[in-house]
CSV table of C-alpha atoms in Angstrom, one decimal:
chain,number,residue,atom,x,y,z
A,1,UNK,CA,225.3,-68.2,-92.8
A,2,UNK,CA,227.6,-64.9,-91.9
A,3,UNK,CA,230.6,-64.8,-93.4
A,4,UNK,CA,233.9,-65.0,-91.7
A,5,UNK,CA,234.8,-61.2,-92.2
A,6,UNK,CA,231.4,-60.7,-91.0
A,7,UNK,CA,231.6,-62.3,-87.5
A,8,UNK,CA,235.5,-61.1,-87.1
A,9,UNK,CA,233.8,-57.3,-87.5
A,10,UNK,CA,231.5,-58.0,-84.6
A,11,UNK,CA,233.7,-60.3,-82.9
A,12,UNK,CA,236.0,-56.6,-82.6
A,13,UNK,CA,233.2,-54.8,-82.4
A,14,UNK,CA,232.3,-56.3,-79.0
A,15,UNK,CA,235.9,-56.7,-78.2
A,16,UNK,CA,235.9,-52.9,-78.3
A,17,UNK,CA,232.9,-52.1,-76.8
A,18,UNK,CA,233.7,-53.9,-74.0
A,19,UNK,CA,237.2,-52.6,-73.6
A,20,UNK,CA,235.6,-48.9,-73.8
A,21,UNK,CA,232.7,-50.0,-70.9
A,22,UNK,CA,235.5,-51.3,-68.8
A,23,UNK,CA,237.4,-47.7,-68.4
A,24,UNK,CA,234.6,-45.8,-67.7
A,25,UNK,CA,233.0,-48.2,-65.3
A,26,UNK,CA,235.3,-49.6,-63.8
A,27,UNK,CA,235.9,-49.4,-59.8
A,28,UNK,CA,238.1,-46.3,-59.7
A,29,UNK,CA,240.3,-45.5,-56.7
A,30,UNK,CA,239.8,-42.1,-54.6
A,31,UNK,CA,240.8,-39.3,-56.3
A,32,UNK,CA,243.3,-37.2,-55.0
A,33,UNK,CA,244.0,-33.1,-55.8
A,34,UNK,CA,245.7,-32.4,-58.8
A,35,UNK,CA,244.1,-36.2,-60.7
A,36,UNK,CA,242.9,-35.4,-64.2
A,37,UNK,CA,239.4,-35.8,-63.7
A,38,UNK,CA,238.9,-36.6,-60.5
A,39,UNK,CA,235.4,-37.2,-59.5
A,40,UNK,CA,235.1,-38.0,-55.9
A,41,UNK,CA,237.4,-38.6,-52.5
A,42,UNK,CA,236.9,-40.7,-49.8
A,43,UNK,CA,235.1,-39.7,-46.7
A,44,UNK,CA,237.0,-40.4,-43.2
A,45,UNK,CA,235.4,-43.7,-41.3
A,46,UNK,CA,235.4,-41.3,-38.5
A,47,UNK,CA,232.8,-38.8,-40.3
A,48,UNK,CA,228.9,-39.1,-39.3
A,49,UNK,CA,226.4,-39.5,-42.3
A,50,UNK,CA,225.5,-35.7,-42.1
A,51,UNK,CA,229.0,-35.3,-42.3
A,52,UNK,CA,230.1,-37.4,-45.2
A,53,UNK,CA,226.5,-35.9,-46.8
A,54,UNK,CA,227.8,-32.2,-46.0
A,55,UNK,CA,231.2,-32.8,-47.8
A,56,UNK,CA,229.8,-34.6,-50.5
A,57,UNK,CA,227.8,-31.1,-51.4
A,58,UNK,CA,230.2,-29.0,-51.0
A,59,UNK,CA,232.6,-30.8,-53.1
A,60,UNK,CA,229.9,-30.9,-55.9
A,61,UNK,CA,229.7,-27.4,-56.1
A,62,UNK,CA,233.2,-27.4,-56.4
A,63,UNK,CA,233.3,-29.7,-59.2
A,64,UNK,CA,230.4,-28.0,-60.9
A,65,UNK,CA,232.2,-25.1,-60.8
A,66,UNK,CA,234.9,-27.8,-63.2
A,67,UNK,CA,237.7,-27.6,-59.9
A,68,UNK,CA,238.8,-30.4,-58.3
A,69,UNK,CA,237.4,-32.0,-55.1
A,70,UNK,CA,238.8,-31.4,-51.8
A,71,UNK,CA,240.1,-34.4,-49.9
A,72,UNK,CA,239.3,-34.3,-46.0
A,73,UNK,CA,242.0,-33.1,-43.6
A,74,UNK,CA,241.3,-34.9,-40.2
A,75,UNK,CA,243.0,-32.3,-38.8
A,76,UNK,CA,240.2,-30.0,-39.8
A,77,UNK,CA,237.4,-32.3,-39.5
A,78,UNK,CA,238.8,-32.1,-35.5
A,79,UNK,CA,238.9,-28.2,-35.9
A,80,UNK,CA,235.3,-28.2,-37.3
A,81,UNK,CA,233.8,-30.5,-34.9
A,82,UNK,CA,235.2,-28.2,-32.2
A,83,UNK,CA,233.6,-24.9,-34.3
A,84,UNK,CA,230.1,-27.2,-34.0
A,85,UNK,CA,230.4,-28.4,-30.3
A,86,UNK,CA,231.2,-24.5,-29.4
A,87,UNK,CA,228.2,-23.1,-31.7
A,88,UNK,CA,225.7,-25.0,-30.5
A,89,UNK,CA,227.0,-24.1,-26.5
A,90,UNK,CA,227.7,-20.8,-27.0
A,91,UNK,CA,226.7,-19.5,-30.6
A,92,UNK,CA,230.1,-17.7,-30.4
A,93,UNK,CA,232.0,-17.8,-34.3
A,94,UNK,CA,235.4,-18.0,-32.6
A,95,UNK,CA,237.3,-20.5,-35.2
A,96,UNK,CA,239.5,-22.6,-34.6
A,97,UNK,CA,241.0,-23.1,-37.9
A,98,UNK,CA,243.3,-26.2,-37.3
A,99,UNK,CA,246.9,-25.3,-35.3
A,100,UNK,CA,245.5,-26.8,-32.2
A,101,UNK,CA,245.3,-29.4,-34.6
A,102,UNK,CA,248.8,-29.1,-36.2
A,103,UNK,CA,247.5,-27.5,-39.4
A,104,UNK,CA,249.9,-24.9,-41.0
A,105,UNK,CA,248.8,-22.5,-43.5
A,106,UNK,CA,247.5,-19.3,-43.5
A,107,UNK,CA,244.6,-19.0,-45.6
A,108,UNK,CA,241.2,-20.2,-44.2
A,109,UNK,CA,237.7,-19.5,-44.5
A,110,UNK,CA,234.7,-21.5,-42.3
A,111,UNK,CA,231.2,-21.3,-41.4
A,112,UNK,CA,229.3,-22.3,-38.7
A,113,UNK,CA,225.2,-22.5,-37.9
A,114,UNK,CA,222.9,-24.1,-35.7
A,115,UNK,CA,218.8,-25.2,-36.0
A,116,UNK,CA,218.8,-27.2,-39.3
A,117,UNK,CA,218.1,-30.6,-39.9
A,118,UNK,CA,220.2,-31.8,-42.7
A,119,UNK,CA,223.4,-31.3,-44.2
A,120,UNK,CA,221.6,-30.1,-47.3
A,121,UNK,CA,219.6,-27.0,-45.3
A,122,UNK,CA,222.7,-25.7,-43.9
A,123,UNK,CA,224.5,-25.9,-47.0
A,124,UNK,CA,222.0,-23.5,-48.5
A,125,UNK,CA,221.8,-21.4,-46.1
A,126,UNK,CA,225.8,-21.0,-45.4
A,127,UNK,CA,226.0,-20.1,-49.5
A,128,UNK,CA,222.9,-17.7,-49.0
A,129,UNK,CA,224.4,-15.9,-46.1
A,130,UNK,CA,228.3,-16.4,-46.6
A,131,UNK,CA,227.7,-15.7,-50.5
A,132,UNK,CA,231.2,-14.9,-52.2
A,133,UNK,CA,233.5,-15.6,-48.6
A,134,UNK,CA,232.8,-19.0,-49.2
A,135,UNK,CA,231.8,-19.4,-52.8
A,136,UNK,CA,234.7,-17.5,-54.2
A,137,UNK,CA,237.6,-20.3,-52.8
A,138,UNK,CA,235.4,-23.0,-53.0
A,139,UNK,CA,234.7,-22.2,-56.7
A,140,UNK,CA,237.4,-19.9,-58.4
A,141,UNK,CA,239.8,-20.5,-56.1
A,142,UNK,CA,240.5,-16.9,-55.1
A,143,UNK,CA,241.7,-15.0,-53.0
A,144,UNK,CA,243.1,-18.6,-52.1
A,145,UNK,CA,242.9,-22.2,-53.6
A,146,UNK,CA,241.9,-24.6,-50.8
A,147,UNK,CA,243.4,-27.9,-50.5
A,148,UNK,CA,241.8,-29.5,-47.8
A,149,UNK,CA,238.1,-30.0,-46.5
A,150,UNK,CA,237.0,-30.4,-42.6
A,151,UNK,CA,232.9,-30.5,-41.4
A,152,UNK,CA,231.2,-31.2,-38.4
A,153,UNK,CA,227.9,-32.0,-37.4
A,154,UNK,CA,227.2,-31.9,-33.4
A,155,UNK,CA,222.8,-31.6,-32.7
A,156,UNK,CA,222.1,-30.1,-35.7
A,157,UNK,CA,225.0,-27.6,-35.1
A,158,UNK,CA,227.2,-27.6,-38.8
A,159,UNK,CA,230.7,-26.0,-39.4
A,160,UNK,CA,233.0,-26.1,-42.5
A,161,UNK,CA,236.9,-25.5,-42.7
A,162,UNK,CA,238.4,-25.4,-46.0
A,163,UNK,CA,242.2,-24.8,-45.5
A,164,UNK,CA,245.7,-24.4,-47.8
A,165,UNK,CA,247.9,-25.2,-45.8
A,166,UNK,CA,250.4,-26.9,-48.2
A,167,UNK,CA,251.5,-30.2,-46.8
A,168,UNK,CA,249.9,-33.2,-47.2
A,169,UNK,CA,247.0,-34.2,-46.6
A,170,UNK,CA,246.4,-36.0,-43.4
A,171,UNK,CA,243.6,-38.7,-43.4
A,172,UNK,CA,244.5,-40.5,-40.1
A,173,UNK,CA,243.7,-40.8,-36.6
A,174,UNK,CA,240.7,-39.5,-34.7
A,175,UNK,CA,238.1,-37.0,-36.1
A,176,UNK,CA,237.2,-36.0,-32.5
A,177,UNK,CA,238.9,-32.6,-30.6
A,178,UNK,CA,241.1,-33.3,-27.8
């Protein structure tokens, strides 16, 4: 038969254990910028699944890269969803990088591209053929540190928007350009 001291030890032990397996899998909340350790933001309702899949990459070659995700702005998921409706009509890059959207800021940097058939093919490609213009904020945050994410997906049409434009984020109202 164990001996009292015996089952107190393991009666800790699992006491512990358990109070160790609850932090670290526990249901965690969205992360915002500047949260220690932040793994992971929330998507807007208003985003597609190629969207939501798009932002999900980029933010994991962010966080590779050890920075901190980047929350969606709806303000720029509006200004990349109009980059993606006028690619795929007119293949002009003429970005509109949020102030018809009532973004401030002044640093930007976007991409947009038509013919591919998931998030994930566009994604390589923009870091193929953008290389360092979009790698460089994304990743070392230079020449600017973005704070906010837009994408847009419109018939395999796909356009980014990272922006610092240092208010708040805005998670709100429509994704859709008006």
């Amino acid at each position: 038969m164990p001996s009292t001291r015996f089952r107190i030890t393991t009666v800790l032990i699992f006491v512990v254990a358990a109070l160790v397996f609850a932090s670290c899998s526990g249901p965690r909340s969205p992360a915002s910028p500047g949260t220690a350790g932040a793994k992971s933001t929330p998507t807007p309702q208003c985003a597609n699944a190629e969207e939501s899949a798009l932002m999900d990459q980029i933010n994991a070659t962010r966080t590779a890269a050890g920075k901190l995700p980047l929350p969606f702005d709806t303000r720029l998921m509006q200004a990349a969803r109009q980059d993606a409706q006028q690619f795929a009509a007119s293949g002009v890059k003429n970005f509109e990088f949020g102030g018809k959207y009532g973004y401030g800021g002044t640093s930007f940097v976007g991409g947009a591209d038509a013919g591919f058939p998931s998030a994930a093919d566009f994604w390589a490609s923009e870091q193929r053929t953008a290389g360092t213009a979009i790698t460089d904020p994304l990743t070392k945050d230079a020449p600017f540190e973005p704070r906010h994410i837009g994408v847009g997906n419109v018939d395999q049409t796909y356009a980014l928007v990272l922006g610092a434009d240092p208010g708040p984020t805005m998670t709100s109202g429509s994704c859709d350009p008006g």
